[in-house]
Short mmCIF file of C-alpha atoms in Angstrom, two decimals:
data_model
loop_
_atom_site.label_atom_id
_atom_site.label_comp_id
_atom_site.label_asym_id
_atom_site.label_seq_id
_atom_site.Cartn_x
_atom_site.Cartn_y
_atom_site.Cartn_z
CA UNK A 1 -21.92 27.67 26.09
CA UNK A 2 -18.07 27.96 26.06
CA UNK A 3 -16.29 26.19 23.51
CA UNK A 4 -14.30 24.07 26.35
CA UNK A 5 -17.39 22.47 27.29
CA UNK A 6 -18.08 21.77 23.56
CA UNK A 7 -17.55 18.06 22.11
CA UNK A 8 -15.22 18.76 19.35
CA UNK A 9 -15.52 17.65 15.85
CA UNK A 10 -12.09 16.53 15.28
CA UNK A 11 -9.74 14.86 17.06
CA UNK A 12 -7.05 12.46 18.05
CA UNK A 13 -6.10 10.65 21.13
CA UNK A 14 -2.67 10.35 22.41
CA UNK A 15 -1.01 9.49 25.69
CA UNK A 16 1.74 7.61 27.32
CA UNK A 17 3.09 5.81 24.60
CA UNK A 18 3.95 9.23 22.84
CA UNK A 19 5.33 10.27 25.80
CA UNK A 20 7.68 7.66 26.63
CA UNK A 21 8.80 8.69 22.54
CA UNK A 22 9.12 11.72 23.26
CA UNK A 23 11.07 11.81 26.24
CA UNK A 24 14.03 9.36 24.42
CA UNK A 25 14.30 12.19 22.39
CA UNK A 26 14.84 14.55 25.37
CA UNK A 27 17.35 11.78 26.40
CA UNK A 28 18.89 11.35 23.33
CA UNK A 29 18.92 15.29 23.21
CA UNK A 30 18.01 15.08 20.02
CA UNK A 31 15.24 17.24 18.80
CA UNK A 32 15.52 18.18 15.29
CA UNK A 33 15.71 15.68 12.09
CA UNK A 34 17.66 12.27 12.91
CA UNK A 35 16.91 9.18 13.54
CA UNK A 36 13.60 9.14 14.81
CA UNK A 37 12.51 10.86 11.37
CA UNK A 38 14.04 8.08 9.84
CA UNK A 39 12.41 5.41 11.42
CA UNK A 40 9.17 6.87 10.57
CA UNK A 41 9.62 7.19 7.05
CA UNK A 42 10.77 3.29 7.14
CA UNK A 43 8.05 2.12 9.02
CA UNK A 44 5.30 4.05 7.94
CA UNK A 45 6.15 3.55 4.52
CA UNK A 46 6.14 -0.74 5.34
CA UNK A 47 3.37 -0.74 6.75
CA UNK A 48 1.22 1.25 3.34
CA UNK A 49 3.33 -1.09 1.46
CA UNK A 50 5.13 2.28 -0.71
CA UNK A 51 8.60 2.82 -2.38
CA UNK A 52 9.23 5.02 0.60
CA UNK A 53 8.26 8.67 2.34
CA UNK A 54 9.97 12.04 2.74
CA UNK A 55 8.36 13.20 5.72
CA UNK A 56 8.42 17.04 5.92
CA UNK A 57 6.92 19.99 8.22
CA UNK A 58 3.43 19.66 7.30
CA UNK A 59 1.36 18.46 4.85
CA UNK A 60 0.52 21.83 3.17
CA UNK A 61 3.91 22.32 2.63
CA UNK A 62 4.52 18.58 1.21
CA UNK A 63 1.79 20.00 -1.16
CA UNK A 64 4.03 22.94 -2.39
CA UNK A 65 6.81 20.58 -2.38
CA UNK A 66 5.10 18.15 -4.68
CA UNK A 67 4.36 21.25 -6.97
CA UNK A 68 7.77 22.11 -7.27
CA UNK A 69 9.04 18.03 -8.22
CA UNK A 70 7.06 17.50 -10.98
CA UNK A 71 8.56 21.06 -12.55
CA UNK A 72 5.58 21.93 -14.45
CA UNK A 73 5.85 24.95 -16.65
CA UNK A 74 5.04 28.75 -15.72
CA UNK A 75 1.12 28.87 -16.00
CA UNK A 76 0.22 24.75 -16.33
CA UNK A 77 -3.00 23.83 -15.26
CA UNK A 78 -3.64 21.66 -12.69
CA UNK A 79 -6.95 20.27 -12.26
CA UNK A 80 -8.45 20.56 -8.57
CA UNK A 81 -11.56 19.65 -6.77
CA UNK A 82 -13.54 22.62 -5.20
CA UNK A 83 -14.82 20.63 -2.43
CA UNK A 84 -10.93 20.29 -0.49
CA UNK A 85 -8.66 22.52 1.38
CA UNK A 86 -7.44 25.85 0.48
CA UNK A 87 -4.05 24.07 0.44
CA UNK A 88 -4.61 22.48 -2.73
CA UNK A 89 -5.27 25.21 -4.72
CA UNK A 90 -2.33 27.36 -2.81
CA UNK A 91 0.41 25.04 -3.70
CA UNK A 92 -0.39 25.06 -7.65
CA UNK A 93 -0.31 29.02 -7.64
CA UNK A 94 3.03 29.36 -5.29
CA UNK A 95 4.77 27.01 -7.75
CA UNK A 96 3.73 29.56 -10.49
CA UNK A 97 0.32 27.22 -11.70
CA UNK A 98 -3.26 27.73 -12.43
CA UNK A 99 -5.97 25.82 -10.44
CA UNK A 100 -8.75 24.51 -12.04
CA UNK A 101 -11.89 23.81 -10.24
CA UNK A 102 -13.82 21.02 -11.01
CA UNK A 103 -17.11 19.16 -9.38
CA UNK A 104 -17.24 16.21 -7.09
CA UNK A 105 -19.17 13.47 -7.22
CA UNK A 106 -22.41 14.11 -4.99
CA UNK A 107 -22.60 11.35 -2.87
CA UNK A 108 -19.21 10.42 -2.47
CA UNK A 109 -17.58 13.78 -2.45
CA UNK A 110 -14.59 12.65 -4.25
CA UNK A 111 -13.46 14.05 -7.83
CA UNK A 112 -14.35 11.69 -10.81
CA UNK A 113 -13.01 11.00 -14.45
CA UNK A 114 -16.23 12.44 -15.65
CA UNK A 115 -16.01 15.76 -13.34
CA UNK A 116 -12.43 16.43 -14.91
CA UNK A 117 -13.17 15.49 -18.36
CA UNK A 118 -14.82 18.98 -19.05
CA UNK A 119 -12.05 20.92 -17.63
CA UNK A 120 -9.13 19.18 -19.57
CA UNK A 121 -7.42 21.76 -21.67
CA UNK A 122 -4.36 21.36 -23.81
CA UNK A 123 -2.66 23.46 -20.51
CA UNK A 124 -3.87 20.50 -18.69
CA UNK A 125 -0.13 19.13 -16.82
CA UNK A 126 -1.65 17.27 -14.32
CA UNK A 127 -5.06 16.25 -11.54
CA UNK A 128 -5.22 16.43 -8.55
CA UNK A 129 -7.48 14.05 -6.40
CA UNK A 130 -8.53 14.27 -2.91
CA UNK A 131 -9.70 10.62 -0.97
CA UNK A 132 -12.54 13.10 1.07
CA UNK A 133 -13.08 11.67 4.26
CA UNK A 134 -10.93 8.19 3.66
CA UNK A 135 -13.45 7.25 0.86
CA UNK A 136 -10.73 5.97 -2.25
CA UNK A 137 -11.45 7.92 -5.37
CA UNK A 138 -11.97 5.72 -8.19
CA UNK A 139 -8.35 5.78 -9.74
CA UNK A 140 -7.92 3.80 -12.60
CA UNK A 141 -10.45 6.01 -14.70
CA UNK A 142 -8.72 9.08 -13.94
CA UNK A 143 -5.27 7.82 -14.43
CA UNK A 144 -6.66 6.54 -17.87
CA UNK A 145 -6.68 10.06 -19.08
CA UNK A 146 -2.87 9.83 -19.17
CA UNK A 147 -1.68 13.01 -16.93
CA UNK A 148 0.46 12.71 -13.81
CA UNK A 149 -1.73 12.86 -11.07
CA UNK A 150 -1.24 13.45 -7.57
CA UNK A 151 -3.13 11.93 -4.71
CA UNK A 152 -4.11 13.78 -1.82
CA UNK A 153 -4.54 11.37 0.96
CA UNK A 154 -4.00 13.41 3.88
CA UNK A 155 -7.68 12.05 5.29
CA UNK A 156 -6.85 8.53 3.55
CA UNK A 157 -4.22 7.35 5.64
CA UNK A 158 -5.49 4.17 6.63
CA UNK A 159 -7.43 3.96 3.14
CA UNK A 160 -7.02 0.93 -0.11
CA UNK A 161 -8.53 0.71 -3.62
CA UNK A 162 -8.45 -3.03 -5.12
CA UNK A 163 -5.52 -3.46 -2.81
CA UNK A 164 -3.34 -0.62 -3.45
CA UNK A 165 -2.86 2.26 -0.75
CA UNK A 166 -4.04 5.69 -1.59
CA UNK A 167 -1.54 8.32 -1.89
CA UNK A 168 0.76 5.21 -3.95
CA UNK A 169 -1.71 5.01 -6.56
CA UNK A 170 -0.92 7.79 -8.86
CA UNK A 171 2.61 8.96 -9.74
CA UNK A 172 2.95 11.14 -6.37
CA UNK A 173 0.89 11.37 -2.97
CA UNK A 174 0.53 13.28 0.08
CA UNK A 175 -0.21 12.57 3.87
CA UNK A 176 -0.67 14.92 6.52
CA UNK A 177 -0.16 14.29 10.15
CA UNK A 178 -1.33 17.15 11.86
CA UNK A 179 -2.98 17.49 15.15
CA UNK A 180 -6.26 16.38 14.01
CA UNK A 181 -5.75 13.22 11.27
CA UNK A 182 -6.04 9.91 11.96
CA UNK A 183 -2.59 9.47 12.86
CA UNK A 184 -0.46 12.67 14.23
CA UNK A 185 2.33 13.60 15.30
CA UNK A 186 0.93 17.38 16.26
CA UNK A 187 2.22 18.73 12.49
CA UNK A 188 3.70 17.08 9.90
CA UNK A 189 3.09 15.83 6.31
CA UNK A 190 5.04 13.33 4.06
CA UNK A 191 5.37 12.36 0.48
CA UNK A 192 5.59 8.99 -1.62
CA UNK A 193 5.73 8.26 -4.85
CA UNK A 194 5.78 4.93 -7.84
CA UNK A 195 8.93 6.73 -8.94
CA UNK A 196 11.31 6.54 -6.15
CA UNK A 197 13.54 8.92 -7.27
CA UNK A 198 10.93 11.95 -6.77
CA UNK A 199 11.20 10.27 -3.08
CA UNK A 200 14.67 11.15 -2.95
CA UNK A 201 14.46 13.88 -4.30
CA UNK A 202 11.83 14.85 -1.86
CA UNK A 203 14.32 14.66 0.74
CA UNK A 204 17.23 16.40 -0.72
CA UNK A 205 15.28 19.45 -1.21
CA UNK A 206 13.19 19.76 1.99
CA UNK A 207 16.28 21.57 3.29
CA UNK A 208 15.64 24.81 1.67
CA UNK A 209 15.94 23.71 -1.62
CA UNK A 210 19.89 22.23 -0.71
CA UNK A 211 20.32 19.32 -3.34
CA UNK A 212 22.99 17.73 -1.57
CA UNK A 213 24.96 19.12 1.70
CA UNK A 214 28.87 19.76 1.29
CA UNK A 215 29.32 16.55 3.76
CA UNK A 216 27.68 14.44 1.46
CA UNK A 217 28.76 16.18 -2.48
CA UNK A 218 32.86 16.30 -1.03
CA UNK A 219 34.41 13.35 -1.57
CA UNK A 220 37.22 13.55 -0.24
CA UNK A 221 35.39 15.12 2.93
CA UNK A 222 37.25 18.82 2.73
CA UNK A 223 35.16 22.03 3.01
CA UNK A 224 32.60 20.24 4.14
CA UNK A 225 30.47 23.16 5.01
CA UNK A 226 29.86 24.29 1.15
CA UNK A 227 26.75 22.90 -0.03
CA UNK A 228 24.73 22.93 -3.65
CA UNK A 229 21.15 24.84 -3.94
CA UNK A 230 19.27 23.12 -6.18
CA UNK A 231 15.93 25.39 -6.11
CA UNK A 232 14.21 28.33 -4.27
CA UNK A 233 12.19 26.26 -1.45
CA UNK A 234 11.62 27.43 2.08
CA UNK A 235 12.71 24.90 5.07
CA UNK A 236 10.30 22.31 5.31
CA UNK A 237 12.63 19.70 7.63
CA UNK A 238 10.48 17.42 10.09
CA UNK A 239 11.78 16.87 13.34
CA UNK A 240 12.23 13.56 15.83
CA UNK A 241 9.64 15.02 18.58
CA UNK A 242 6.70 15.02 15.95
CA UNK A 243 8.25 11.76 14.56
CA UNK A 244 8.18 10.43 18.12
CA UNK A 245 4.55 11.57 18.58
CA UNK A 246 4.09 9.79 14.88
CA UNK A 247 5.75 6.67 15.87
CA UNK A 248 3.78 6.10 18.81
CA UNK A 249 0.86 6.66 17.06
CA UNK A 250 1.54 4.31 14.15
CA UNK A 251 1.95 1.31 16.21
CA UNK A 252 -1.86 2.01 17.88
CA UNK A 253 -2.96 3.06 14.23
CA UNK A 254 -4.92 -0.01 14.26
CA UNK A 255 -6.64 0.48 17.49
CA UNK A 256 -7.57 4.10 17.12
CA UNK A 257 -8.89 3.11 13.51
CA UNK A 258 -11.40 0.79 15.09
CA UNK A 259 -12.70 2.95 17.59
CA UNK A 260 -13.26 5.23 14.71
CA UNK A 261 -14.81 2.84 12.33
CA UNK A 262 -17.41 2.00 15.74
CA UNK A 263 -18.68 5.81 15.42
CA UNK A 264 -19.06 5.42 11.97
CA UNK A 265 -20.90 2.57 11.63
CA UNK A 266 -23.38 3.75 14.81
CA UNK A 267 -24.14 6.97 13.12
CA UNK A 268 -24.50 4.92 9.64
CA UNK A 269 -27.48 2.60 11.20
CA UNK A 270 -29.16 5.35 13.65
CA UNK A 271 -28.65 8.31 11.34
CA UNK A 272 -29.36 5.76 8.13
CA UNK A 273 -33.12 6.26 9.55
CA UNK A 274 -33.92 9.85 9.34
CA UNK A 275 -35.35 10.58 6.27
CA UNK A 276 -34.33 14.20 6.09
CA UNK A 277 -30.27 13.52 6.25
CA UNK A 278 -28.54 11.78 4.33
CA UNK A 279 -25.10 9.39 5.28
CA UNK A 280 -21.95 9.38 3.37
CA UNK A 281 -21.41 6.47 1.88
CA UNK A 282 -19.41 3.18 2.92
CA UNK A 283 -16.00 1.86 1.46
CA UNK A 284 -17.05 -0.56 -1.44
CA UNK A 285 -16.13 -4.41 -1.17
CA UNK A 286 -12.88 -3.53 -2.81
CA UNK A 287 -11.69 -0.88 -0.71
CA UNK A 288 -10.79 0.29 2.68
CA UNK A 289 -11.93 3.45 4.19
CA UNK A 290 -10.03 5.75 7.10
CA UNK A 291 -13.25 7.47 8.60
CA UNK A 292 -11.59 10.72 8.82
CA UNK A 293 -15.32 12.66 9.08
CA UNK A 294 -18.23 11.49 9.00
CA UNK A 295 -19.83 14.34 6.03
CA UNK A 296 -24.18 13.88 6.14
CA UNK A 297 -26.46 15.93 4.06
CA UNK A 298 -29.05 17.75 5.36
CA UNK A 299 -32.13 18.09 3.17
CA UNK A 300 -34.54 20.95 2.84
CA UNK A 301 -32.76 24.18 3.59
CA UNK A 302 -32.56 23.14 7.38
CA UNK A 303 -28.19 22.21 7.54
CA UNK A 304 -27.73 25.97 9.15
CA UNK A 305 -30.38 25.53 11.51
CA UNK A 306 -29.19 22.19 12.59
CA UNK A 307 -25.94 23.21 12.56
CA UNK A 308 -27.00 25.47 15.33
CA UNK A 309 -28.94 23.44 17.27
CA UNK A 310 -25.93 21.21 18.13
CA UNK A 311 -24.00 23.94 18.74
CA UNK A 312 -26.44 24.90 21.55
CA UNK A 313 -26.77 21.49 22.83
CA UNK A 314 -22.60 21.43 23.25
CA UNK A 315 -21.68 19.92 19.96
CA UNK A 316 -19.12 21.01 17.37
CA UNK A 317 -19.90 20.76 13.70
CA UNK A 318 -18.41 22.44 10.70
CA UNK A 319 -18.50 22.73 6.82
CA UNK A 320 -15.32 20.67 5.64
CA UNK A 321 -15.04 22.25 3.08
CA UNK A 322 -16.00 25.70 2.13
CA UNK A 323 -15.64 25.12 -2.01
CA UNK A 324 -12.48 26.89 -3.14
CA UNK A 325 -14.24 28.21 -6.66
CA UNK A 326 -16.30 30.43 -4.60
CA UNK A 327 -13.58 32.03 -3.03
CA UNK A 328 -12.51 35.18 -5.10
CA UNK A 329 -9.16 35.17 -3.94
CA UNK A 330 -8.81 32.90 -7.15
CA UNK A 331 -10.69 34.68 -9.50
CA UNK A 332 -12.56 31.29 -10.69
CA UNK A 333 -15.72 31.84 -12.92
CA UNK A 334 -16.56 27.97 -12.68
CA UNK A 335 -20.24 26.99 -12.20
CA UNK A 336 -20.01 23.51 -9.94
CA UNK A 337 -23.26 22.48 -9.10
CA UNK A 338 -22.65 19.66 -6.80
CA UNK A 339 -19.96 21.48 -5.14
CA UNK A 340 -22.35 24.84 -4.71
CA UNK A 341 -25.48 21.98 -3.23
CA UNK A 342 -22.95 20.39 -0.75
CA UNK A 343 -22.01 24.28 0.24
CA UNK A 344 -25.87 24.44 0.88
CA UNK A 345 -26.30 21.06 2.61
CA UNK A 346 -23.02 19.37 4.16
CA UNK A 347 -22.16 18.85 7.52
CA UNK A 348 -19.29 17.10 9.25
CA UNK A 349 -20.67 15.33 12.24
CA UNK A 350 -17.75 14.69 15.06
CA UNK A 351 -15.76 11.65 14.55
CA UNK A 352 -12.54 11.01 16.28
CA UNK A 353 -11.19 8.08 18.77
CA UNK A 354 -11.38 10.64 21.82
CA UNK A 355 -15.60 10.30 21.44
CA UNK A 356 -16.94 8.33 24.78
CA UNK A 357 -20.41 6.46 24.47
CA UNK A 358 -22.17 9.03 25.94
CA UNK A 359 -20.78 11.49 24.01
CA UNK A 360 -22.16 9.75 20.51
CA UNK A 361 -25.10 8.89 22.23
CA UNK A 362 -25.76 12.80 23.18
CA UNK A 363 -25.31 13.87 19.62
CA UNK A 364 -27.38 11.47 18.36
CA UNK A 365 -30.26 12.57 20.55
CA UNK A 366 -29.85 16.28 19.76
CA UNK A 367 -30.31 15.30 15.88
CA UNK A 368 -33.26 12.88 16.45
CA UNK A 369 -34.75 16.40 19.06
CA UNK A 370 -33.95 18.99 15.91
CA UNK A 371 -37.23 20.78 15.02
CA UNK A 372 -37.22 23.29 12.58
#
């Protein structure tokens, strides 16, 4: 079995729309930031009802930048859950932080006030939350405990909590847009915030750390070419072909969303009937989910085997995610014990709006053939 002929895990869907986007840029011959950019961050940002976006490179890098806005001090602790992306953790120690792993909530995968009460310290500067898989994390607790926090929302892009948008929940969120999210634009990431001057900020510095160019500081429009540096930041500038791809894609948001909430919802009632796995769970009345992947547990020691088994029958799974406090790279000593029984029992099941009928319908047989 070659992994062409596997059905992937992830996955987004794109065609001529994005390509008639695309190609204005070729005739505009305009290819780097401009005006395509812009439009993004307008109409993105309208349409998750936020202040406004500063759409950057990626969204790993929108993570550093984030870091590096809220100018914590040399060794702060931010608080992080284990069960996310090695991004996460990264950004706090480039910008001269401390992670600090804490445990997720076992059914929902998602951090919780009472998972980050233990690890508050007096270093504590600020959490960090995660919406895993599009599921909203239940804010209002967390932001109770009165430290900045920042959302993560690259897999909540589509995602509300008791009508607010995730990622404009807590003082600062991130999106990602790379090649596999519910809406792309092949790489990208972007950053909102309730204080729109972080926004702005956001933007002045994704320039290598270039507060404002000479064009724009020079009044009287002389030596136009000086510029200030504001901070040591690598270039992190977005570009109008991703923005076209994003564009495209933000208009058929709604479309691709359903065709992912359809998987869902068939592996929720055929899955929902094997005793031996259990489903994620649903949005609650008062929120909105994005269906980014579609995470089951698979009871009694058999989530390897399985795992396998798909594989051989032409299906992609994976772990999403390998916990970060077991990685020594970090040198964490935490104990996380729903963390370390999801590393033990999660899978991510393929969800994407490129999945045909059959295709569902063949991975659904290969779980109800799995013998151990």
């Amino acid at each position: 079995m070659t992994s062409r002929s596997l059905i992937s895990v992830f996955g987004s869907l794109v065609g001529q729309e994005e390509l008639r986007e695309v190609e204005d840029c070729f005739t505009r011959q305009w290819l780097g930031i401009g005006p395509k950019t812009h439009a993004f961050e307008v109409e993105f940002a309208k349409r998750r009802r936020l202040p406004g976006l500063a759409l950057v490179d990626s969204g790993s890098n929108a993570l550093f930048l984030v870091m590096k806005l809220l100018d914590l001090p040399p060794g702060a602790e931010v608080i992080v859950p284990s069960f996310t992306w090695i991004a996460c953790a990264h950004a706090v120690v480039l910008a001269g932080g401390v992670p600090v792993f804490c445990d997720v909530d076992l059914d929902t995968q998602n951090i919780t006030a009472e998972t980050i009460a233990p690890h508050v310290t007096p270093q504590t500067r600020a959490i960090m939350v995660v919406h895993y898989a599009g599921k909203p994390v239940v804010m209002d607790p967390i932001l109770a405990l009165g430290l900045p926090v920042i959302e993560d929302a690259a897999h909540a892009v589509d995602s509300d909590s008791r009508g607010r948008p995730c990622g404009g929940i807590g003082l600062i969120g991130v999106f990602s847009f790379d090649s596999v999210k519910n809406l792309t634009m092949g790489e990208g990431g972007g950053i909102t915030s309730t204080d729109p001057s972080l926004i702005e900020r956001a933007r002045n510095l994704r320039y290598c750390g270039i507060g404002k160019s000479g064009l724009e500081a020079s009044v009287d429009k002389t030596r136009w070419w000086e510029y200030n540096i504001a901070d040591f930041l690598p270039k992190m500038l977005p570009n109008d072909v991703a923005a076209s791809i994003g564009l495209a894609q933000l208009r058929k948001l709604d479309a691709l969303q359903r065709r992912r909430r359809e998987i869902w919802d068939t592996y929720q009632r055929e899955i929902g009937e094997m005793a031996w796995l259990v489903c994620p769970k649903d949005a609650a009345p008062d929120e909105r989910h994005s269906y980014f992947t579609y995470c089951v547990r698979v009871l009694g020691g058999r989530r390897d085997a399985l795992a396998k088994h798909l594989y051989d029958e032409g299906i992609y799974t994976t772990l999403r995610y390998h916990p970060l406090h077991m990685n020594a790279i970090y040198g964490s000593k935490s104990q996380l014990p729903n963390v370390e029984r999801l590393n033990e029992e999660a899978l991510s099941l393929p969800i994407h709006p490129r999945l045909t009928h059959n295709e569902v319908d063949k991975i659904l047989s290969a779980i109800r053939a799995f013998r151990v």
